[in-house]
């Protein structure tokens, strides 16, 4: 059976692109689109180039139930947050139990929570002199970055790594692991 996947993203969209390319020849995957709150996001052009529909939504639509209704009609098997920063409301979780997953660019429970995204995470990791960082792919629940972990992967940091180098190491892990985790999830269903 075809698995329908919907992305939520508000950044550059390199993970979206990497995931789409991973499943390029997979007839069992259908992309429902990329939903974004950020009309300036790089993910928009990237997705359109890949032939994926983009839906830009407002804060109001996100919180008043209209967007949720729209997504329910699309009936996704999986919702993938790939660099999406807004908190997912409990009504979303209730409608899509264990069907919303997120990638976080650190080894949760460290460096999670509100405000911890992108380079803010890597800067905090650097300032604390961590010798390793990594990624956490997890189910989304009512609390930021607190849902059950699906997969974690680590990378060793050098004391000389700057924030950009840490980000690059973590991104490399994301590109390697996120598509495979998605594949495992949709094929076990
Ligand atoms: C990724 O590194 C992802 O882990 C992070 O945003 C980046 C998006 O990059 N997500 C968070 O920080 C969520 N708290 P991309 O737009 O190039 O895929």
PDB file of C-alpha atoms and ligand atoms in Angstrom:
ATOM      1  CA  UNK A   1       0.000   0.000   0.000  1.00  0.00           C
ATOM      2  CA  UNK A   2       1.182   3.514  -0.780  1.00  0.00           C
ATOM      3  CA  UNK A   3       2.300   5.492   2.275  1.00  0.00           C
ATOM      4  CA  UNK A   4       1.378   9.139   2.332  1.00  0.00           C
ATOM      5  CA  UNK A   5       3.904  11.460   3.950  1.00  0.00           C
ATOM      6  CA  UNK A   6       3.494  15.106   4.819  1.00  0.00           C
ATOM      7  CA  UNK A   7       6.356  17.403   5.823  1.00  0.00           C
ATOM      8  CA  UNK A   8       6.305  20.377   8.156  1.00  0.00           C
ATOM      9  CA  UNK A   9       9.402  22.526   7.737  1.00  0.00           C
ATOM     10  CA  UNK A  10      10.345  26.134   8.263  1.00  0.00           C
ATOM     11  CA  UNK A  11      14.018  26.284   7.343  1.00  0.00           C
ATOM     12  CA  UNK A  12      16.360  25.531   4.544  1.00  0.00           C
ATOM     13  CA  UNK A  13      14.821  22.175   3.708  1.00  0.00           C
ATOM     14  CA  UNK A  14      17.988  20.165   3.191  1.00  0.00           C
ATOM     15  CA  UNK A  15      16.499  17.275   5.159  1.00  0.00           C
ATOM     16  CA  UNK A  16      13.321  17.372   3.100  1.00  0.00           C
ATOM     17  CA  UNK A  17      15.373  17.220  -0.075  1.00  0.00           C
ATOM     18  CA  UNK A  18      17.574  14.427   1.218  1.00  0.00           C
ATOM     19  CA  UNK A  19      14.567  12.338   2.262  1.00  0.00           C
ATOM     20  CA  UNK A  20      12.754  12.886  -1.034  1.00  0.00           C
ATOM     21  CA  UNK A  21      15.865  11.889  -2.986  1.00  0.00           C
ATOM     22  CA  UNK A  22      16.320   8.764  -0.837  1.00  0.00           C
ATOM     23  CA  UNK A  23      12.840   7.545  -1.832  1.00  0.00           C
ATOM     24  CA  UNK A  24      13.136   8.708  -5.457  1.00  0.00           C
ATOM     25  CA  UNK A  25      12.527   5.280  -6.988  1.00  0.00           C
ATOM     26  CA  UNK A  26      10.180   4.047  -4.297  1.00  0.00           C
ATOM     27  CA  UNK A  27       6.696   3.753  -5.732  1.00  0.00           C
ATOM     28  CA  UNK A  28       5.239   3.052  -2.302  1.00  0.00           C
ATOM     29  CA  UNK A  29       5.789   6.583  -1.056  1.00  0.00           C
ATOM     30  CA  UNK A  30       3.607   9.536  -1.909  1.00  0.00           C
ATOM     31  CA  UNK A  31       4.519  13.076  -0.820  1.00  0.00           C
ATOM     32  CA  UNK A  32       1.437  14.994   0.222  1.00  0.00           C
ATOM     33  CA  UNK A  33       3.374  18.246   0.367  1.00  0.00           C
ATOM     34  CA  UNK A  34       5.434  20.548   2.510  1.00  0.00           C
ATOM     35  CA  UNK A  35       3.605  22.735   4.980  1.00  0.00           C
ATOM     36  CA  UNK A  36       5.469  25.785   6.184  1.00  0.00           C
ATOM     37  CA  UNK A  37       4.785  28.799   8.376  1.00  0.00           C
ATOM     38  CA  UNK A  38       7.690  30.747   6.895  1.00  0.00           C
ATOM     39  CA  UNK A  39       7.105  32.418   3.532  1.00  0.00           C
ATOM     40  CA  UNK A  40      10.862  33.123   3.285  1.00  0.00           C
ATOM     41  CA  UNK A  41      11.981  29.566   3.970  1.00  0.00           C
ATOM     42  CA  UNK A  42      14.485  27.968   1.609  1.00  0.00           C
ATOM     43  CA  UNK A  43      12.428  24.801   1.805  1.00  0.00           C
ATOM     44  CA  UNK A  44       9.819  26.392  -0.465  1.00  0.00           C
ATOM     45  CA  UNK A  45      11.968  26.728  -3.554  1.00  0.00           C
ATOM     46  CA  UNK A  46      13.707  23.447  -2.841  1.00  0.00           C
ATOM     47  CA  UNK A  47      10.405  21.569  -2.625  1.00  0.00           C
ATOM     48  CA  UNK A  48       8.921  23.162  -5.717  1.00  0.00           C
ATOM     49  CA  UNK A  49      12.073  22.201  -7.610  1.00  0.00           C
ATOM     50  CA  UNK A  50      11.488  18.625  -6.492  1.00  0.00           C
ATOM     51  CA  UNK A  51       7.897  18.816  -7.714  1.00  0.00           C
ATOM     52  CA  UNK A  52       6.387  18.818  -4.241  1.00  0.00           C
ATOM     53  CA  UNK A  53       3.482  21.027  -3.357  1.00  0.00           C
ATOM     54  CA  UNK A  54       3.976  23.727  -0.756  1.00  0.00           C
ATOM     55  CA  UNK A  55       1.356  25.149   1.577  1.00  0.00           C
ATOM     56  CA  UNK A  56       2.206  28.301   3.513  1.00  0.00           C
ATOM     57  CA  UNK A  57       0.035  28.735   6.574  1.00  0.00           C
ATOM     58  CA  UNK A  58      -0.506  31.367   9.232  1.00  0.00           C
ATOM     59  CA  UNK A  59      -0.313  31.094  12.995  1.00  0.00           C
ATOM     60  CA  UNK A  60      -4.076  31.525  13.100  1.00  0.00           C
ATOM     61  CA  UNK A  61      -4.757  28.613  10.740  1.00  0.00           C
ATOM     62  CA  UNK A  62      -2.326  26.491  12.717  1.00  0.00           C
ATOM     63  CA  UNK A  63      -4.064  27.095  16.017  1.00  0.00           C
ATOM     64  CA  UNK A  64      -7.759  27.531  15.133  1.00  0.00           C
ATOM     65  CA  UNK A  65      -8.293  24.024  13.774  1.00  0.00           C
ATOM     66  CA  UNK A  66      -8.498  24.937  10.082  1.00  0.00           C
ATOM     67  CA  UNK A  67      -5.119  23.528   9.190  1.00  0.00           C
ATOM     68  CA  UNK A  68      -5.699  20.398  11.217  1.00  0.00           C
ATOM     69  CA  UNK A  69      -8.936  19.824   9.319  1.00  0.00           C
ATOM     70  CA  UNK A  70      -7.096  20.269   6.040  1.00  0.00           C
ATOM     71  CA  UNK A  71      -4.412  17.799   7.066  1.00  0.00           C
ATOM     72  CA  UNK A  72      -7.004  15.276   8.239  1.00  0.00           C
ATOM     73  CA  UNK A  73      -8.557  15.370   4.777  1.00  0.00           C
ATOM     74  CA  UNK A  74      -5.154  14.625   3.275  1.00  0.00           C
ATOM     75  CA  UNK A  75      -5.020  11.632   5.624  1.00  0.00           C
ATOM     76  CA  UNK A  76      -1.242  11.224   6.003  1.00  0.00           C
ATOM     77  CA  UNK A  77       0.258   7.990   7.275  1.00  0.00           C
ATOM     78  CA  UNK A  78       3.178   9.956   8.670  1.00  0.00           C
ATOM     79  CA  UNK A  79       3.865  13.625   9.414  1.00  0.00           C
ATOM     80  CA  UNK A  80       7.567  14.450   9.385  1.00  0.00           C
ATOM     81  CA  UNK A  81       8.811  17.577  11.136  1.00  0.00           C
ATOM     82  CA  UNK A  82      12.068  18.429   9.370  1.00  0.00           C
ATOM     83  CA  UNK A  83      13.241  21.680  10.880  1.00  0.00           C
ATOM     84  CA  UNK A  84       9.832  22.852  12.081  1.00  0.00           C
ATOM     85  CA  UNK A  85       9.895  25.081  15.131  1.00  0.00           C
ATOM     86  CA  UNK A  86       6.358  25.673  16.342  1.00  0.00           C
ATOM     87  CA  UNK A  87       4.934  23.592  19.127  1.00  0.00           C
ATOM     88  CA  UNK A  88       2.438  20.986  17.946  1.00  0.00           C
ATOM     89  CA  UNK A  89      -0.851  21.347  19.813  1.00  0.00           C
ATOM     90  CA  UNK A  90      -2.456  18.474  21.752  1.00  0.00           C
ATOM     91  CA  UNK A  91      -5.332  18.285  19.250  1.00  0.00           C
ATOM     92  CA  UNK A  92      -2.811  17.351  16.566  1.00  0.00           C
ATOM     93  CA  UNK A  93      -1.288  14.640  18.733  1.00  0.00           C
ATOM     94  CA  UNK A  94      -4.741  13.277  19.522  1.00  0.00           C
ATOM     95  CA  UNK A  95      -5.612  13.034  15.836  1.00  0.00           C
ATOM     96  CA  UNK A  96      -2.284  11.573  14.789  1.00  0.00           C
ATOM     97  CA  UNK A  97      -1.055   9.413  17.672  1.00  0.00           C
ATOM     98  CA  UNK A  98       2.471   8.113  16.951  1.00  0.00           C
ATOM     99  CA  UNK A  99       2.222   9.470  13.439  1.00  0.00           C
ATOM    100  CA  UNK A 100       4.169  12.698  13.963  1.00  0.00           C
ATOM    101  CA  UNK A 101       7.951  12.481  14.190  1.00  0.00           C
ATOM    102  CA  UNK A 102      10.613  15.120  14.679  1.00  0.00           C
ATOM    103  CA  UNK A 103      14.367  15.333  14.250  1.00  0.00           C
ATOM    104  CA  UNK A 104      16.338  17.223  16.854  1.00  0.00           C
ATOM    105  CA  UNK A 105      19.991  18.158  16.253  1.00  0.00           C
ATOM    106  CA  UNK A 106      21.331  16.997  19.631  1.00  0.00           C
ATOM    107  CA  UNK A 107      21.380  14.033  21.958  1.00  0.00           C
ATOM    108  CA  UNK A 108      18.162  14.593  23.882  1.00  0.00           C
ATOM    109  CA  UNK A 109      17.358  15.022  26.714  1.00  0.00           C
ATOM    110  CA  UNK A 110      20.311  17.417  26.511  1.00  0.00           C
ATOM    111  CA  UNK A 111      19.868  20.644  24.578  1.00  0.00           C
ATOM    112  CA  UNK A 112      16.144  20.319  23.967  1.00  0.00           C
ATOM    113  CA  UNK A 113      13.121  22.511  24.635  1.00  0.00           C
ATOM    114  CA  UNK A 114      11.863  25.871  23.474  1.00  0.00           C
ATOM    115  CA  UNK A 115      14.438  28.056  21.755  1.00  0.00           C
ATOM    116  CA  UNK A 116      16.759  25.105  21.207  1.00  0.00           C
ATOM    117  CA  UNK A 117      16.989  24.783  17.458  1.00  0.00           C
ATOM    118  CA  UNK A 118      19.562  24.948  14.730  1.00  0.00           C
ATOM    119  CA  UNK A 119      22.747  26.785  15.646  1.00  0.00           C
ATOM    120  CA  UNK A 120      21.448  27.706  19.116  1.00  0.00           C
ATOM    121  CA  UNK A 121      21.822  24.039  19.937  1.00  0.00           C
ATOM    122  CA  UNK A 122      25.293  23.741  18.444  1.00  0.00           C
ATOM    123  CA  UNK A 123      26.463  26.893  20.196  1.00  0.00           C
ATOM    124  CA  UNK A 124      25.304  25.554  23.559  1.00  0.00           C
ATOM    125  CA  UNK A 125      27.046  22.244  22.852  1.00  0.00           C
ATOM    126  CA  UNK A 126      30.242  24.116  21.999  1.00  0.00           C
ATOM    127  CA  UNK A 127      30.052  26.384  25.064  1.00  0.00           C
ATOM    128  CA  UNK A 128      29.643  23.377  27.332  1.00  0.00           C
ATOM    129  CA  UNK A 129      32.714  21.730  25.851  1.00  0.00           C
ATOM    130  CA  UNK A 130      30.830  18.578  24.902  1.00  0.00           C
ATOM    131  CA  UNK A 131      32.959  15.844  23.405  1.00  0.00           C
ATOM    132  CA  UNK A 132      30.091  14.446  21.408  1.00  0.00           C
ATOM    133  CA  UNK A 133      26.806  15.491  19.902  1.00  0.00           C
ATOM    134  CA  UNK A 134      24.293  13.812  17.675  1.00  0.00           C
ATOM    135  CA  UNK A 135      20.696  13.540  16.590  1.00  0.00           C
ATOM    136  CA  UNK A 136      17.474  12.350  18.134  1.00  0.00           C
ATOM    137  CA  UNK A 137      14.537  11.233  16.041  1.00  0.00           C
ATOM    138  CA  UNK A 138      11.471  10.991  18.223  1.00  0.00           C
ATOM    139  CA  UNK A 139       7.698  10.875  18.289  1.00  0.00           C
ATOM    140  CA  UNK A 140       6.098  14.208  18.999  1.00  0.00           C
ATOM    141  CA  UNK A 141       4.037  14.569  22.138  1.00  0.00           C
ATOM    142  CA  UNK A 142       2.576  17.568  23.982  1.00  0.00           C
ATOM    143  CA  UNK A 143       5.944  18.725  25.313  1.00  0.00           C
ATOM    144  CA  UNK A 144       8.807  20.108  23.249  1.00  0.00           C
ATOM    145  CA  UNK A 145      11.364  17.378  22.492  1.00  0.00           C
ATOM    146  CA  UNK A 146       9.955  14.996  25.100  1.00  0.00           C
ATOM    147  CA  UNK A 147       8.275  12.303  22.988  1.00  0.00           C
ATOM    148  CA  UNK A 148       9.550   8.717  22.890  1.00  0.00           C
ATOM    149  CA  UNK A 149      12.851   8.297  21.117  1.00  0.00           C
ATOM    150  CA  UNK A 150      12.904   6.273  17.923  1.00  0.00           C
ATOM    151  CA  UNK A 151      16.583   6.579  17.099  1.00  0.00           C
ATOM    152  CA  UNK A 152      19.701   8.386  18.274  1.00  0.00           C
ATOM    153  CA  UNK A 153      23.109   8.620  16.605  1.00  0.00           C
ATOM    154  CA  UNK A 154      26.311  10.174  17.932  1.00  0.00           C
ATOM    155  CA  UNK A 155      29.309  11.928  16.507  1.00  0.00           C
ATOM    156  CA  UNK A 156      32.608  12.781  18.190  1.00  0.00           C
ATOM    157  CA  UNK A 157      33.494  16.452  18.431  1.00  0.00           C
ATOM    158  CA  UNK A 158      36.960  17.932  18.435  1.00  0.00           C
ATOM    159  CA  UNK A 159      37.741  20.730  20.884  1.00  0.00           C
ATOM    160  CA  UNK A 160      38.662  22.859  17.871  1.00  0.00           C
ATOM    161  CA  UNK A 161      35.267  22.373  16.124  1.00  0.00           C
ATOM    162  CA  UNK A 162      33.430  25.659  15.738  1.00  0.00           C
ATOM    163  CA  UNK A 163      29.641  25.954  15.567  1.00  0.00           C
ATOM    164  CA  UNK A 164      29.603  25.528  11.789  1.00  0.00           C
ATOM    165  CA  UNK A 165      31.714  22.390  11.998  1.00  0.00           C
ATOM    166  CA  UNK A 166      29.484  20.925  14.684  1.00  0.00           C
ATOM    167  CA  UNK A 167      26.443  21.759  12.560  1.00  0.00           C
ATOM    168  CA  UNK A 168      28.020  20.058   9.558  1.00  0.00           C
ATOM    169  CA  UNK A 169      28.769  16.909  11.547  1.00  0.00           C
ATOM    170  CA  UNK A 170      25.233  16.790  12.908  1.00  0.00           C
ATOM    171  CA  UNK A 171      23.704  17.450   9.494  1.00  0.00           C
ATOM    172  CA  UNK A 172      25.703  14.562   8.065  1.00  0.00           C
ATOM    173  CA  UNK A 173      24.157  12.285  10.696  1.00  0.00           C
ATOM    174  CA  UNK A 174      20.703  13.608   9.851  1.00  0.00           C
ATOM    175  CA  UNK A 175      21.163  12.876   6.158  1.00  0.00           C
ATOM    176  CA  UNK A 176      22.391   9.370   6.892  1.00  0.00           C
ATOM    177  CA  UNK A 177      19.795   8.328   9.451  1.00  0.00           C
ATOM    178  CA  UNK A 178      16.532  10.227   8.963  1.00  0.00           C
ATOM    179  CA  UNK A 179      15.507   8.615   5.638  1.00  0.00           C
ATOM    180  CA  UNK A 180      16.324   5.142   6.947  1.00  0.00           C
ATOM    181  CA  UNK A 181      14.277   5.671  10.083  1.00  0.00           C
ATOM    182  CA  UNK A 182      11.341   6.862   8.001  1.00  0.00           C
ATOM    183  CA  UNK A 183      11.691   3.816   5.754  1.00  0.00           C
ATOM    184  CA  UNK A 184      11.684   1.511   8.776  1.00  0.00           C
ATOM    185  CA  UNK A 185       8.592   3.197  10.201  1.00  0.00           C
ATOM    186  CA  UNK A 186       6.503   3.118   7.054  1.00  0.00           C
ATOM    187  CA  UNK A 187       7.445  -0.441   6.147  1.00  0.00           C
ATOM    188  CA  UNK A 188       6.686  -1.824   9.577  1.00  0.00           C
ATOM    189  CA  UNK A 189       3.142  -0.403   9.467  1.00  0.00           C
TER     190      UNK A 189
HETATM  191  C1  LIG B   1      17.953  20.400  11.246  1.00  0.00           C
HETATM  192  O1  LIG B   1      19.272  20.353  11.709  1.00  0.00           O
HETATM  193  C2  LIG B   1      17.008  19.909  12.315  1.00  0.00           C
HETATM  194  O2  LIG B   1      17.566  18.939  13.141  1.00  0.00           O
HETATM  195  C3  LIG B   1      16.755  21.180  13.078  1.00  0.00           C
HETATM  196  O3  LIG B   1      16.639  22.170  12.096  1.00  0.00           O
HETATM  197  C4  LIG B   1      17.515  21.844  11.031  1.00  0.00           C
HETATM  198  C5  LIG B   1      16.765  22.034   9.729  1.00  0.00           C
HETATM  199  O4  LIG B   1      17.662  21.968   8.651  1.00  0.00           O
HETATM  200  N1  LIG B   1      15.579  21.074  13.890  1.00  0.00           N
HETATM  201  C6  LIG B   1      15.481  21.657  15.083  1.00  0.00           C
HETATM  202  O5  LIG B   1      16.360  22.342  15.552  1.00  0.00           O
HETATM  203  C7  LIG B   1      14.164  21.391  15.812  1.00  0.00           C
HETATM  204  N2  LIG B   1      14.253  21.828  17.170  1.00  0.00           N
HETATM  205  P1  LIG B   1      17.112  21.836   7.182  1.00  0.00           P
HETATM  206  O6  LIG B   1      15.984  22.857   7.031  1.00  0.00           O
HETATM  207  O7  LIG B   1      18.261  22.157   6.290  1.00  0.00           O
HETATM  208  O8  LIG B   1      16.611  20.431   7.007  1.00  0.00           O
END
